[in-house]
Every structure is written in structure tokens, then in C-alpha cells.
Amino acid sequence: MNLKSGYRYSPLESSDSIRLLQVENVPSTAKGRGPIRCWIRHFSLSNAPPYRALSYAWGPDSSSTKKIFLNDKIVQVRRNLWEALAHIQFACFDFRTREKDDVFAEENSTWVWIDALCIDQSNVKERNHQVGVMGRIYGGATEVLVWLGCEADFRHGAKISVAVEALALMNDDKSGQDPSQVLDRNYEALLTLFQLPYWQRLWIVQEICLAAKVTLLFDKVSTNWKNVTHFRKLLSTTYFPNKFCLPPGSTFTSAHKADLLRCQAFRLDKHRTSSHGNVLGYLIESFHSSLCTDPRDKVYALVSLAEDCQNGQLQPNYFKTLFQVYADVIHFYTSSRHSRGPSQHTPRFSQILQRAFQYDLSAGAMEYQLRLHPSLRQPTLHIFGVSCGMITKFIRGIDLESPSSIDPAWYKDTAPADPGISSISFSKHLASLPEQRELVPLQTRTPFAVQAKYASRTLIEENMRTSMSFGDILLEDRSQTMQFLLDNGRIGCAPYNALPGDVVVQFLGCDAAAVLRRARDSRVFDIVGRALVEKGKREEKEAEPWARKYKWGVPDYGERFSWTEDQAVWFWLDLVTLQYLTL
């Protein structure tokens, strides 16, 4: 936890070793009076006593701490963890159902695994190992306790307690309560419960999905996770409203239902109850907006759950930079898809992964390319793209630091040839200026510039060896971008070094695009830079739900998408170029 501690961890003995925490139970007359005392002991996972695992939110403020005793040494822990330990202690959790000859079945104690205390957080090597076996830890626990907090921690704490009890009522046939009436009375309370900060944590995905049993704890009330599953099914299109008819005069609407189903807890439940589909790419996309302190955990927090990561090919390693993690995941993704030809999916996944990181990878990319890091197992990636048109016209250079330099009259002169394609609006252009700052020119024989169609690996590797230094690249003027008009009437944005006759190529399933320029050898193209292609009217109207979230044009936004052979472009891209083109 990296907080001030008088306790010193002893090393774990083997790759199968974990630490378990024993929380001292206290007599009922002493509850709430004495300090919280815990003891740590080492066990092998294969021979550990029955234990519970704790899932909770660490909380953002490390200055708000409270004291516990760990092996009789004073340790400062965050307030939320202290409250969870106090709840465990005062609730008298024990393991009396175990066999009498179990030497660890002391009547006045309990065993629990808590990441902040059972892992030496200052030891990176140990963190690497323990994160790698965390799936076994949570999967092997008799129960995962989800600590949501105390009423006093939240403005509407009492309402949250009511919601926890309402979940149980809606799944209790003996209560005599009509589930629809319970929902109607407690909709706001339930929404408050499922919007707690806890649900935004990324680590809870594997903690809940791998657990044999999950119990939600909030202050003095609790409920089993099966009640969350039952509630989601009641709200789903399969069961609602046929089996869940609301009373006359109900204020619960379809909008309220949609608000609930968008909550992260229900997405978690789908993955928990899914018999297939928990592969790494899908998990990263599904939980890309979840929060974690270290951006590398956007991958590492999901590895134990991912079905395609169980062969040890992708291991947590906190010694690696974020770009190295990006490189590992891209190579893992491309190799796991077993594609014989150019990949149609890698650019989309690259964009999803970068948006999950929410972090600038450019510094790491420079270091990675210059050092030709050993983990670059393949010098290039075989990528597929679709040509969406040739640039025919430009607006003059736009100074991104001075939006007033834009001439709105230009937009009136760009009448689209296709009625389904709309001209870019002046207001939308202004709103997209931050994105256009990323349209940096890429020139031939820089570490970014790699030959495209028909290029051999030998040519590409030679190009990379004779590339410019990153220092030279940084001297380029990045302050201007240009609006372009394609020969089919489509409109977009390109870096200022683009020229009429350049071809714009889009990648499937995302809004990433590239500007290509035909070299003297007509079979070869150079990459000029990254492009943004405007959505047309038809796309705005007919796009499927997954495509509507993209701000710029997506080539395969509809069910009837197809391309001709002369539109297909095959790329051999180095990893840094792929990263840049799919920001």
C-alpha cells in the first residue's frame, strides 16, 4: 500500500506461496473499543486453509489513514480498508464448519486475503508474481466479500442501505413483496447503489467474475450477488415487461431502465455468468473506461480472467514501460487470431487499447523504436485497410493556435457529389481542433514511415535502419493542419504536408485513417500521416450502435458494407506507426 508501516515483509518461499491475514475476533463486550489486530502467515495456494478474499475501493486520499496492528507492528492503512477490517472483526466471521482436525480453525479468528496487506507493494518482483496468480487467489476463496462502505461515507448512505435490502426482496418469493412494486419504490436508491465509485474500479472485474460466491456488504446490511443477477434479468429485454409488469401509475420508465442497465455492475454480471467470450480483447473493450492507478493494469487486471491468456504467454511485468506493454498486447492479439492474411482487426484493437490506457505513449514509442527493444518479436505487422478516396482539394493551412484564421466560406464551396455525404460544419471543425493537433506529418525515412502495399520485409527493415533521429522529427512544424476534399465528395482533415493526389485509407471497425502517397515505383506507397474522415449523412443515420460512438467516419458502420478489390490496401507497419495512426 506504500503507506508508513512498522511491519517488514519476509519473502515468499515459492511460486505457489501467498500470505493470508488473520483478523482477531473480539468479545461482544469489547466491540468498537479496542484496536484492530491482525496476523500474517505464509501458505501455499494448494494447501491454504479456507479463506475469504476482500474486494474494495482503495480510495483516492492516502492522507486519510487509520492505525491497525499487523504482527504487533503499527501499520497505517487507508480509512476505507480500516472500516472493512472493522466490519470483518465485529461481524465475527469464522470457519466453524471445517473439520475438527483443521489446525487453522481457531474459533476466535478468520482468514482473509487483502491485496494491500498480503502483497508487499514496494517489491515490484513480488507484485509481478502475485498479480499473475490473483485469479487463482480469488477463484480459490470460499467467498469474496465486496465492501462498499459505510452510510456515513455517502450523502445518501441510508438510501444505499435500503437498496441493498431491496435487491434481496425482489428475489425472495417468501417475502410477499411484488418485485415490480419494490423497484417502483426504490429505483433512485438502486441507481445510487450501482453508481458508487467502487463499481468503476478495474480490479473488481476479475475479483467478482472469478469468485465462487460473492457477498455485498454495506454498513450493517448485506446481500448475495445472485440477487444482482436476478435483478439484471428482470430488467433485461427477455423478461421485461412480460414477467415484470409495473403497477398502474408507476413512475419507472424505459429511460430509468436504460440508466440501470448501463451501470458497470450489470456488465460485470454478464461476464461473470458468461460461459464463453471472456477473451482479452473483448474484456479490454468492455471495461476500457474502468479506473485504475497504473495504466498498465488496464491489461494486467484482466489477464487472469481472459480465457486466451491462461498459457502464460502474457505475464504481468511492472518493470516494463507502458509502450512495451502495448507492444506485448498487440503482438499477443495478432498471434492469437491465427490470420493467414493481413489483419482487419488489429488497427481497431490498437485504438481501443490506447483509449483504455488514456495515456500518451509517444515518449515510450520513441525509446522503444530507438532501442529496437528485444520484445519486438516481429519487425512489422501485416494490416488491411480500405481506400476511401483521393484528395482533390485543400483549404489553406490552418493555424491551430488561432481558430479565427479559418475561412468558413470554404465550406460553402465543397458541394458533395454524393447526397448521402455531408460537408463538414464550421462549428464541428472548431470543436475538433484538439484532435487535429495530433495530425503530425510523417515523412519518408523517419522511424514512423514504412512502405505499404507490396513492400517486402527487407525493404521495410532497411528503411527503419536508415531512419532519421527523433530529434530531427521534433523540429518539424506541427502547428498547422488542412481540410481536404476527396474525389467522391467526402471531407476530412490531414497534416499540412499532404498533397492533391494522395490517397486516404481507412481501417475497419474504427475511425483511424492514413494518408498515403504513391512513390516513383507505382506499386509502393509512403505513409504521409494520420487522417480524420468526416461522417456522412448516411452514416449518421444508418450506423449500428457500436459505430455511433465514434466521432469520425467508420468504413464498415452498417450491415451492408463491402469493398472492391481495387480499394483494398495491405500494409506492413512497424509498431510505432500503428500506434500513431490509431490514436
Coordinates of C-alpha atoms in Angstrom, one line a residue:
M1 CA 0.0 0.0 0.0
N2 CA 3.1 2.2 0.2
L3 CA 1.9 3.8 3.5
K4 CA 4.1 4.3 6.5
S5 CA 4.5 0.9 8.2
G6 CA 6.4 -0.6 11.0
Y7 CA 5.9 -4.1 9.6
R8 CA 8.6 -5.6 7.3
Y9 CA 7.6 -8.4 4.9
S10 CA 9.5 -11.6 4.8
P11 CA 10.0 -13.0 1.2
L12 CA 7.5 -15.6 -0.1
E13 CA 9.1 -19.0 -0.2
S14 CA 7.9 -20.3 -3.6
S15 CA 5.9 -19.5 -6.7
D16 CA 2.9 -21.1 -5.0
S17 CA 3.1 -19.0 -1.9
I18 CA 0.7 -16.4 -0.7
R19 CA 0.1 -14.5 2.6
L20 CA -3.2 -14.7 4.4
L21 CA -4.4 -12.3 7.1
Q22 CA -5.9 -13.5 10.4
V23 CA -8.2 -10.9 11.9
E24 CA -8.5 -11.1 15.6
N25 CA -12.1 -11.6 16.8
V26 CA -13.1 -9.8 20.0
P27 CA -15.7 -10.4 22.7
S28 CA -19.0 -8.8 22.0
T29 CA -18.5 -6.5 25.1
A30 CA -15.3 -5.1 23.5
K31 CA -16.6 -4.4 20.0
G32 CA -15.7 -1.0 18.8
R33 CA -13.4 -0.3 21.7
G34 CA -10.0 -1.9 21.1
P35 CA -7.6 -1.7 18.2
I36 CA -7.8 -3.9 15.1
R37 CA -5.1 -6.6 15.4
C38 CA -4.1 -8.9 12.5
W39 CA -1.5 -11.5 11.9
I40 CA 0.1 -12.5 8.6
R41 CA 1.1 -16.1 7.8
H42 CA 2.5 -17.7 4.6
F43 CA 0.7 -20.6 2.9
S44 CA 0.9 -22.4 -0.4
L45 CA -2.1 -21.9 -2.6
S46 CA -2.5 -25.7 -2.9
N47 CA -2.6 -26.2 0.9
A48 CA -4.1 -23.0 2.3
P49 CA -6.9 -23.0 4.9
P50 CA -10.3 -21.9 3.8
Y51 CA -10.2 -18.1 3.4
R52 CA -12.3 -15.2 2.1
A53 CA -10.9 -12.5 -0.2
L54 CA -11.8 -8.8 0.1
S55 CA -12.8 -6.6 -2.8
Y56 CA -13.0 -2.9 -2.1
A57 CA -12.0 0.6 -3.4
W58 CA -8.7 1.8 -2.1
G59 CA -9.9 5.4 -2.2
P60 CA -8.0 8.4 -3.7
D61 CA -6.7 10.0 -0.5
S62 CA -3.7 8.3 1.1
S63 CA -3.5 11.0 3.8
S64 CA -6.7 9.8 5.4
T65 CA -5.4 6.8 7.3
K66 CA -6.1 4.8 10.5
K67 CA -3.9 2.6 12.6
I68 CA -4.0 -1.2 12.9
F69 CA -1.6 -3.7 14.4
L70 CA 0.0 -6.2 11.9
N71 CA 2.0 -8.9 13.7
D72 CA 2.1 -6.4 16.7
K73 CA 3.6 -3.7 14.4
I74 CA 1.8 -0.4 13.8
V75 CA 0.6 0.0 10.2
Q76 CA -1.3 2.9 8.8
V77 CA -4.0 1.9 6.3
R78 CA -6.5 3.9 4.3
R79 CA -9.7 4.6 6.1
N80 CA -11.9 2.5 3.8
L81 CA -9.8 -0.6 4.4
W82 CA -9.9 0.1 8.2
E83 CA -13.7 0.2 8.0
A84 CA -13.7 -3.1 6.1
L85 CA -11.5 -4.8 8.7
A86 CA -13.6 -3.5 11.5
H87 CA -16.7 -4.9 9.8
I88 CA -15.0 -8.3 9.4
Q89 CA -13.8 -8.2 13.0
F90 CA -17.1 -7.1 14.5
A91 CA -19.3 -9.5 12.4
C92 CA -17.5 -12.5 13.9
F93 CA -16.7 -14.3 10.6
D94 CA -15.3 -17.7 11.4
F95 CA -14.9 -21.1 9.9
R96 CA -16.6 -23.4 12.3
T97 CA -17.9 -25.7 9.5
R98 CA -14.4 -27.0 8.8
E99 CA -13.1 -30.3 10.0
K100 CA -12.2 -30.5 13.7
D101 CA -8.6 -31.6 13.0
D102 CA -8.0 -28.4 11.0
V103 CA -5.3 -26.7 13.0
F104 CA -6.2 -23.3 11.5
A105 CA -9.8 -23.4 12.6
E106 CA -9.3 -21.3 15.7
E107 CA -12.8 -20.3 16.9
N108 CA -11.9 -16.6 17.5
S109 CA -10.2 -15.8 14.2
T110 CA -10.7 -15.7 10.5
W111 CA -8.5 -15.9 7.4
V112 CA -8.8 -13.3 4.6
W113 CA -6.8 -12.2 1.6
I114 CA -6.4 -8.4 1.1
D115 CA -4.2 -7.2 -1.7
A116 CA -3.0 -4.1 0.1
L117 CA -1.7 -6.1 3.1
C118 CA -1.0 -9.5 1.7
I119 CA 1.3 -8.2 -1.1
D120 CA 4.5 -6.3 -0.4
Q121 CA 3.5 -3.4 -2.6
S122 CA 7.1 -2.0 -2.5
N123 CA 8.5 -5.1 -4.1
V124 CA 8.0 -5.0 -7.9
K125 CA 9.2 -8.5 -8.4
E126 CA 6.6 -9.8 -5.9
R127 CA 3.9 -7.7 -7.4
N128 CA 4.6 -9.2 -10.8
H129 CA 4.2 -12.7 -9.4
Q130 CA 1.2 -12.1 -7.1
V131 CA -0.8 -10.2 -9.8
G132 CA -0.1 -13.2 -12.1
V133 CA -1.7 -15.7 -9.6
M134 CA -4.5 -13.3 -8.4
G135 CA -7.0 -15.2 -10.5
R136 CA -6.2 -18.4 -8.5
I137 CA -6.4 -16.4 -5.3
Y138 CA -9.9 -15.0 -5.9
G139 CA -11.1 -18.2 -7.6
G140 CA -9.9 -20.3 -4.7
A141 CA -11.6 -18.2 -2.0
T142 CA -14.6 -19.7 -0.3
E143 CA -16.3 -16.3 -0.7
V144 CA -15.4 -12.8 -2.0
L145 CA -16.6 -10.0 0.3
V146 CA -17.4 -6.8 -1.5
W147 CA -17.0 -3.9 0.9
L148 CA -19.0 -0.9 -0.4
G149 CA -18.5 1.4 2.6
C150 CA -20.5 2.9 5.5
E151 CA -23.6 5.1 5.5
A152 CA -21.6 7.9 7.0
D153 CA -19.3 7.9 3.9
F154 CA -22.0 9.0 1.5
R155 CA -24.5 11.8 1.3
H156 CA -27.3 9.3 0.6
G157 CA -25.9 6.5 2.7
A158 CA -29.3 5.4 4.2
K159 CA -30.7 5.2 0.7
I160 CA -28.0 2.8 -0.3
S161 CA -28.8 0.5 2.7
V162 CA -32.4 0.4 1.5
A163 CA -31.3 -0.5 -2.0
V164 CA -29.2 -3.5 -0.7
E165 CA -32.2 -4.8 1.1
A166 CA -34.4 -4.2 -1.9
L167 CA -32.2 -6.5 -4.1
A168 CA -32.9 -9.3 -1.7
L169 CA -36.6 -8.6 -1.5
M170 CA -37.0 -8.7 -5.3
N171 CA -35.6 -12.3 -5.3
D172 CA -37.4 -13.6 -2.2
D173 CA -40.7 -15.4 -3.1
K174 CA -41.5 -15.8 0.6
S175 CA -41.4 -12.1 1.4
G176 CA -44.8 -11.5 -0.2
Q177 CA -43.4 -8.4 -2.0
D178 CA -44.2 -7.8 -5.6
P179 CA -40.8 -7.2 -7.3
S180 CA -42.2 -4.5 -9.6
Q181 CA -43.5 -2.6 -6.6
V182 CA -40.2 -2.9 -4.8
L183 CA -38.5 -1.5 -7.9
D184 CA -41.0 1.3 -8.3
R185 CA -40.4 2.4 -4.7
N186 CA -36.7 2.1 -4.7
Y187 CA -35.5 3.0 -8.2
E188 CA -33.5 6.0 -7.1
A189 CA -31.9 4.1 -4.3
L190 CA -30.9 1.2 -6.6
L191 CA -29.4 3.6 -9.1
T192 CA -27.4 5.3 -6.2
L193 CA -26.1 1.9 -5.1
F194 CA -24.9 0.9 -8.6
Q195 CA -23.3 4.3 -9.2
L196 CA -21.0 4.0 -6.2
P197 CA -17.3 4.7 -7.0
Y198 CA -16.5 1.1 -6.2
W199 CA -18.1 -0.1 -9.5
Q200 CA -15.6 2.0 -11.5
R201 CA -12.6 0.1 -10.3
L202 CA -11.0 -2.1 -12.9
W203 CA -9.6 -4.7 -10.5
I204 CA -13.1 -5.7 -9.3
V205 CA -13.7 -7.3 -12.8
Q206 CA -11.6 -10.4 -12.0
E207 CA -12.3 -10.3 -8.3
I208 CA -16.1 -10.7 -8.9
C209 CA -16.1 -12.7 -12.1
L210 CA -13.8 -15.4 -10.8
A211 CA -15.4 -15.8 -7.3
A212 CA -17.3 -18.9 -6.4
K213 CA -19.6 -16.8 -4.1
V214 CA -19.9 -13.0 -3.8
T215 CA -21.5 -11.1 -0.9
L216 CA -22.1 -7.4 -1.0
L217 CA -21.5 -5.6 2.3
F218 CA -22.7 -2.1 3.0
D219 CA -22.6 -0.8 6.6
K220 CA -24.8 -3.2 8.6
V221 CA -26.7 -4.8 5.6
S222 CA -25.6 -7.5 3.1
T223 CA -26.9 -9.4 0.1
N224 CA -25.7 -12.2 -2.1
W225 CA -24.6 -11.5 -5.7
K226 CA -27.2 -13.8 -7.1
N227 CA -29.7 -11.1 -6.3
V228 CA -27.8 -8.7 -8.6
T229 CA -28.0 -11.4 -11.4
H230 CA -31.8 -11.8 -10.7
F231 CA -32.4 -8.0 -10.9
R232 CA -30.5 -7.7 -14.2
K233 CA -32.6 -10.5 -15.7
L234 CA -35.8 -8.8 -14.5
L235 CA -34.7 -5.6 -16.3
S236 CA -33.5 -7.4 -19.5
T237 CA -35.5 -7.3 -22.7
T238 CA -36.1 -11.1 -22.3
Y239 CA -38.0 -10.7 -19.0
F240 CA -39.3 -7.1 -19.1
P241 CA -42.1 -6.2 -19.2
N242 CA -43.8 -9.6 -19.7
K243 CA -42.8 -11.1 -16.3
F244 CA -42.2 -7.8 -14.6
C245 CA -45.3 -5.6 -15.1
L246 CA -45.2 -2.3 -13.3
P247 CA -48.2 -1.1 -11.2
P248 CA -50.6 1.5 -12.6
G249 CA -49.3 5.0 -12.1
S250 CA -45.6 3.8 -11.9
T251 CA -43.0 6.5 -12.4
F252 CA -40.4 4.0 -13.6
T253 CA -39.8 4.5 -17.3
S254 CA -37.8 2.9 -20.1
A255 CA -35.2 5.6 -19.6
H256 CA -34.8 4.6 -16.0
K257 CA -34.4 1.0 -17.0
A258 CA -31.7 2.1 -19.5
D259 CA -29.9 4.1 -16.8
L260 CA -29.7 1.0 -14.6
L261 CA -28.6 -1.4 -17.3
R262 CA -25.8 0.9 -18.3
C263 CA -24.3 0.5 -14.8
Q264 CA -21.0 -1.3 -14.6
A265 CA -22.3 -3.9 -12.1
F266 CA -24.6 -5.4 -14.8
R267 CA -21.8 -5.5 -17.3
L268 CA -19.8 -7.3 -14.7
D269 CA -22.6 -9.8 -14.1
K270 CA -22.8 -10.6 -17.8
H271 CA -19.1 -11.5 -17.8
R272 CA -19.5 -13.4 -14.5
T273 CA -22.3 -15.6 -15.9
S274 CA -21.0 -15.9 -19.4
S275 CA -19.9 -19.4 -20.5
H276 CA -17.7 -18.0 -23.3
G277 CA -16.4 -14.8 -24.7
N278 CA -14.1 -13.6 -21.9
V279 CA -11.1 -13.1 -24.2
L280 CA -8.6 -10.3 -23.6
G281 CA -9.6 -8.1 -26.5
Y282 CA -13.3 -8.2 -25.6
L283 CA -12.5 -7.6 -21.9
I284 CA -10.3 -4.6 -22.6
E285 CA -13.0 -3.1 -24.9
S286 CA -15.8 -3.9 -22.4
F287 CA -14.0 -2.3 -19.4
H288 CA -11.9 0.4 -21.2
S289 CA -13.4 3.2 -19.1
S290 CA -12.9 1.5 -15.7
L291 CA -10.4 3.1 -13.4
C292 CA -7.0 2.0 -12.1
T293 CA -4.0 3.9 -10.7
D294 CA -1.4 2.3 -13.0
P295 CA -2.4 2.3 -16.7
R296 CA -0.6 -1.0 -17.3
D297 CA -3.3 -2.6 -15.2
K298 CA -5.7 -1.9 -18.0
V299 CA -4.2 -5.2 -19.2
Y300 CA -2.8 -6.9 -16.2
A301 CA -6.0 -6.6 -14.2
L302 CA -7.8 -8.7 -16.8
V303 CA -5.2 -11.4 -17.7
S304 CA -6.3 -13.9 -15.0
L305 CA -9.9 -13.7 -16.3
A306 CA -9.1 -13.8 -20.0
E307 CA -9.6 -17.3 -21.4
D308 CA -6.9 -16.8 -24.1
C309 CA -4.2 -15.8 -21.5
Q310 CA -4.1 -18.9 -19.5
N311 CA -1.0 -20.4 -21.3
G312 CA 1.4 -17.8 -19.6
Q313 CA 2.2 -16.1 -22.9
L314 CA 1.2 -12.6 -21.4
Q315 CA 2.6 -12.2 -17.9
P316 CA 2.3 -9.1 -15.7
N317 CA 5.7 -7.2 -15.6
Y318 CA 5.8 -3.8 -13.9
F319 CA 9.4 -3.3 -14.9
K320 CA 8.1 -2.6 -18.4
T321 CA 7.1 0.8 -19.8
L322 CA 3.5 1.4 -20.9
F323 CA 4.6 1.2 -24.6
Q324 CA 6.3 -2.1 -24.0
V325 CA 3.0 -3.4 -22.5
Y326 CA 1.2 -2.0 -25.6
A327 CA 3.7 -3.8 -27.8
D328 CA 3.3 -7.1 -25.9
V329 CA -0.5 -6.9 -26.1
I330 CA -0.6 -6.1 -29.9
H331 CA 1.7 -9.0 -30.7
F332 CA -0.3 -11.3 -28.4
Y333 CA -3.5 -10.2 -30.1
T334 CA -2.2 -10.6 -33.7
S335 CA -0.7 -14.0 -32.9
S336 CA -3.8 -15.3 -31.2
R337 CA -6.1 -14.6 -34.1
H338 CA -4.2 -17.0 -36.4
S339 CA -4.8 -14.9 -39.5
R340 CA -3.0 -16.1 -42.6
G341 CA -3.5 -12.8 -44.5
P342 CA -3.5 -9.1 -43.4
S343 CA -5.3 -8.4 -40.2
Q344 CA -8.6 -6.5 -40.5
H345 CA -8.9 -6.2 -36.7
T346 CA -5.5 -5.1 -35.3
P347 CA -5.9 -1.3 -36.0
R348 CA -9.3 -1.3 -34.3
F349 CA -7.9 -3.1 -31.3
S350 CA -4.9 -0.8 -31.2
Q351 CA -7.2 2.2 -31.0
I352 CA -9.3 0.6 -28.2
L353 CA -6.2 -0.3 -26.2
Q354 CA -4.8 3.2 -26.4
R355 CA -8.1 4.8 -25.4
A356 CA -8.2 2.4 -22.5
F357 CA -4.7 3.5 -21.4
Q358 CA -5.8 7.1 -21.5
Y359 CA -2.1 8.0 -21.6
D360 CA 0.3 9.5 -24.1
L361 CA 2.5 6.7 -25.4
S362 CA 4.7 8.9 -27.6
A363 CA 7.7 9.1 -25.2
G364 CA 7.8 5.4 -24.8
A365 CA 7.4 4.9 -28.5
M366 CA 10.5 6.9 -29.2
E367 CA 12.5 4.9 -26.7
Y368 CA 11.1 1.6 -28.0
Q369 CA 12.0 2.4 -31.6
L370 CA 15.4 3.8 -30.9
R371 CA 16.5 0.8 -28.8
L372 CA 14.7 -1.8 -31.0
H373 CA 13.6 -3.4 -27.8
P374 CA 14.1 -7.2 -27.7
S375 CA 10.4 -7.7 -27.1
L376 CA 9.8 -6.6 -30.7
R377 CA 9.4 -10.1 -31.8
Q378 CA 8.2 -9.2 -35.3
P379 CA 9.7 -6.2 -37.1
T380 CA 6.3 -5.4 -38.8
L381 CA 2.6 -6.2 -38.7
H382 CA 0.5 -7.2 -41.7
I383 CA -2.5 -4.8 -41.8
F384 CA -5.5 -4.4 -44.0
G385 CA -7.1 -1.1 -45.0
V386 CA -9.7 0.2 -47.4
S387 CA -9.1 3.2 -49.7
C388 CA -11.9 5.8 -49.3
G389 CA -10.8 8.3 -52.0
M390 CA -8.2 10.5 -53.5
I391 CA -7.5 14.1 -52.2
T392 CA -8.5 16.7 -54.9
K393 CA -8.6 20.0 -53.0
F394 CA -7.4 21.7 -49.8
I395 CA -8.3 24.7 -47.7
R396 CA -5.2 26.8 -46.9
G397 CA -3.1 25.9 -43.9
I398 CA -5.0 26.3 -40.6
D399 CA -3.1 27.7 -37.6
L400 CA -4.4 25.6 -34.8
E401 CA -3.3 28.2 -32.3
S402 CA -5.6 30.8 -34.0
P403 CA -9.0 29.3 -35.0
S404 CA -10.0 32.7 -36.3
S405 CA -7.8 32.0 -39.3
I406 CA -10.3 29.5 -40.6
D407 CA -12.3 30.7 -43.6
P408 CA -15.9 29.5 -43.2
A409 CA -16.7 30.4 -46.8
W410 CA -14.6 27.4 -47.9
Y411 CA -17.2 25.0 -46.6
K412 CA -19.9 26.5 -49.0
D413 CA -17.7 25.7 -51.9
T414 CA -17.4 22.0 -51.1
A415 CA -20.7 20.6 -52.5
P416 CA -20.6 16.8 -52.1
A417 CA -21.0 14.7 -55.1
D418 CA -23.0 12.1 -53.1
P419 CA -26.2 13.3 -51.4
G420 CA -25.5 10.9 -48.6
I421 CA -22.3 12.7 -47.8
S422 CA -22.5 16.0 -45.8
S423 CA -20.0 18.8 -45.9
I424 CA -18.1 19.4 -42.7
S425 CA -19.7 22.0 -40.5
F426 CA -17.7 25.0 -39.4
S427 CA -18.8 24.6 -35.7
K428 CA -17.8 20.9 -35.7
H429 CA -14.4 21.8 -37.2
L430 CA -13.7 24.2 -34.3
A431 CA -14.8 21.6 -31.8
S432 CA -12.3 19.1 -33.3
L433 CA -9.3 21.3 -33.1
P434 CA -7.7 19.3 -30.2
E435 CA -7.8 16.1 -32.3
Q436 CA -6.3 17.9 -35.3
R437 CA -3.3 18.8 -33.2
E438 CA -2.4 15.1 -33.4
L439 CA -2.2 15.1 -37.2
V440 CA 1.6 15.3 -37.3
P441 CA 3.3 14.9 -40.7
L442 CA 5.2 11.7 -41.2
Q443 CA 8.0 11.8 -43.7
T444 CA 9.7 9.1 -45.6
R445 CA 12.7 7.5 -43.9
T446 CA 11.6 8.6 -40.4
P447 CA 11.1 5.8 -37.8
F448 CA 7.4 6.2 -38.5
A449 CA 7.5 6.0 -42.2
V450 CA 7.2 2.4 -43.6
Q451 CA 6.4 1.3 -47.1
A452 CA 2.9 0.0 -47.6
K453 CA 1.4 -2.2 -50.4
Y454 CA 3.7 -4.8 -52.0
A455 CA 6.7 -3.8 -49.8
S456 CA 9.0 -6.6 -48.7
R457 CA 10.2 -7.0 -45.2
T458 CA 13.8 -6.4 -46.4
L459 CA 12.8 -3.0 -47.8
I460 CA 11.0 -2.1 -44.6
E461 CA 13.8 -3.1 -42.3
E462 CA 16.3 -1.2 -44.4
N463 CA 14.0 1.8 -44.2
M464 CA 13.9 1.6 -40.4
R465 CA 17.7 1.2 -40.1
T466 CA 18.4 4.4 -42.2
S467 CA 15.7 6.4 -40.4
M468 CA 16.0 10.0 -39.1
S469 CA 16.5 10.5 -35.4
F470 CA 13.6 11.5 -33.3
G471 CA 15.4 14.8 -32.5
D472 CA 15.1 15.7 -36.2
I473 CA 11.4 14.8 -36.2
L474 CA 10.7 17.1 -33.3
L475 CA 12.0 20.0 -35.3
E476 CA 9.1 19.7 -37.7
D477 CA 6.4 22.4 -37.6
R478 CA 3.3 20.8 -36.1
S479 CA 1.1 23.9 -35.8
Q480 CA -1.0 23.5 -39.0
T481 CA -3.5 21.1 -40.4
M482 CA -5.6 21.2 -43.6
Q483 CA -9.1 20.3 -44.6
F484 CA -9.3 18.1 -47.7
L485 CA -12.0 17.2 -50.3
L486 CA -11.9 13.7 -51.8
D487 CA -12.8 12.8 -55.3
N488 CA -16.1 11.2 -54.1
G489 CA -17.1 14.3 -52.1
R490 CA -16.1 13.2 -48.7
I491 CA -14.3 15.6 -46.4
G492 CA -11.8 15.3 -43.6
C493 CA -8.6 16.6 -42.0
A494 CA -4.9 15.9 -42.9
P495 CA -1.5 17.1 -41.9
Y496 CA -0.2 20.1 -43.7
N497 CA 2.3 18.1 -45.9
A498 CA -0.5 16.2 -47.6
L499 CA -0.8 16.9 -51.4
P500 CA -3.5 16.6 -54.0
G501 CA -3.4 13.0 -55.4
D502 CA -2.7 11.5 -52.0
V503 CA -4.9 8.6 -51.1
V504 CA -6.8 8.3 -47.8
V505 CA -7.2 4.8 -46.4
Q506 CA -9.5 3.8 -43.5
F507 CA -9.1 0.9 -41.1
L508 CA -12.1 -1.3 -40.4
G509 CA -14.1 -1.0 -37.2
C510 CA -12.7 2.3 -36.1
D511 CA -12.3 5.9 -37.1
A512 CA -8.5 5.7 -37.7
A513 CA -7.2 6.6 -41.2
A514 CA -3.9 7.2 -43.0
V515 CA -2.8 9.4 -45.9
L516 CA -0.7 7.6 -48.5
R517 CA 1.4 8.9 -51.4
R518 CA 2.4 6.8 -54.3
A519 CA 6.2 6.6 -54.7
R520 CA 8.0 6.6 -58.0
D521 CA 7.5 2.8 -58.1
S522 CA 3.8 2.8 -58.7
R523 CA 3.4 -0.4 -56.6
V524 CA 4.7 1.3 -53.4
F525 CA 3.2 3.9 -51.2
D526 CA 4.7 6.1 -48.5
I527 CA 2.8 7.0 -45.3
V528 CA 2.3 10.8 -45.2
G529 CA 0.5 11.0 -41.9
R530 CA -2.7 10.3 -40.0
A531 CA -6.1 11.5 -41.3
L532 CA -9.6 12.1 -39.9
V533 CA -12.6 11.4 -42.3
E534 CA -15.9 13.2 -41.7
K535 CA -19.1 11.1 -41.2
G536 CA -21.6 11.5 -43.9
K537 CA -25.4 11.9 -43.6
R538 CA -26.0 8.2 -44.4
E539 CA -23.6 7.1 -41.8
E540 CA -25.1 9.3 -39.1
K541 CA -28.5 7.8 -39.9
E542 CA -27.7 4.1 -40.6
A543 CA -24.8 3.4 -38.4
E544 CA -25.1 0.5 -36.0
P545 CA -24.9 1.3 -32.2
W546 CA -21.3 0.2 -31.9
A547 CA -20.3 2.7 -34.7
R548 CA -22.2 5.7 -33.4
K549 CA -19.8 6.2 -30.5
Y550 CA -17.1 7.2 -33.0
K551 CA -16.8 10.9 -33.7
W552 CA -15.3 10.4 -37.2
G553 CA -16.1 8.2 -40.1
V554 CA -16.1 4.4 -39.8
P555 CA -15.9 2.5 -43.1
D556 CA -18.0 -0.6 -42.1
Y557 CA -20.6 1.2 -40.0
G558 CA -23.5 -0.7 -41.5
E559 CA -24.5 -4.3 -42.2
R560 CA -24.2 -4.0 -46.0
F561 CA -20.6 -2.9 -46.0
S562 CA -18.4 -4.2 -48.9
W563 CA -15.4 -3.1 -50.8
T564 CA -14.0 -3.7 -54.3
E565 CA -10.6 -5.3 -54.9
D566 CA -9.1 -2.1 -56.1
Q567 CA -10.0 -0.4 -52.7
A568 CA -8.0 -3.0 -50.7
V569 CA -4.6 -1.9 -49.3
W570 CA -2.2 -4.2 -47.5
F571 CA 0.1 -2.6 -45.0
W572 CA 3.4 -3.7 -43.5
L573 CA 3.5 -1.4 -40.4
D574 CA 6.1 -1.1 -37.7
L575 CA 4.6 -1.0 -34.2
V576 CA 5.3 2.7 -33.7
T577 CA 3.5 3.7 -36.9
L578 CA 0.5 1.5 -35.9
Q579 CA 0.4 3.2 -32.5
Y580 CA 0.4 6.7 -34.1
L581 CA -2.1 6.0 -36.8
T582 CA -4.6 4.6 -34.4
L583 CA -4.6 7.2 -31.6

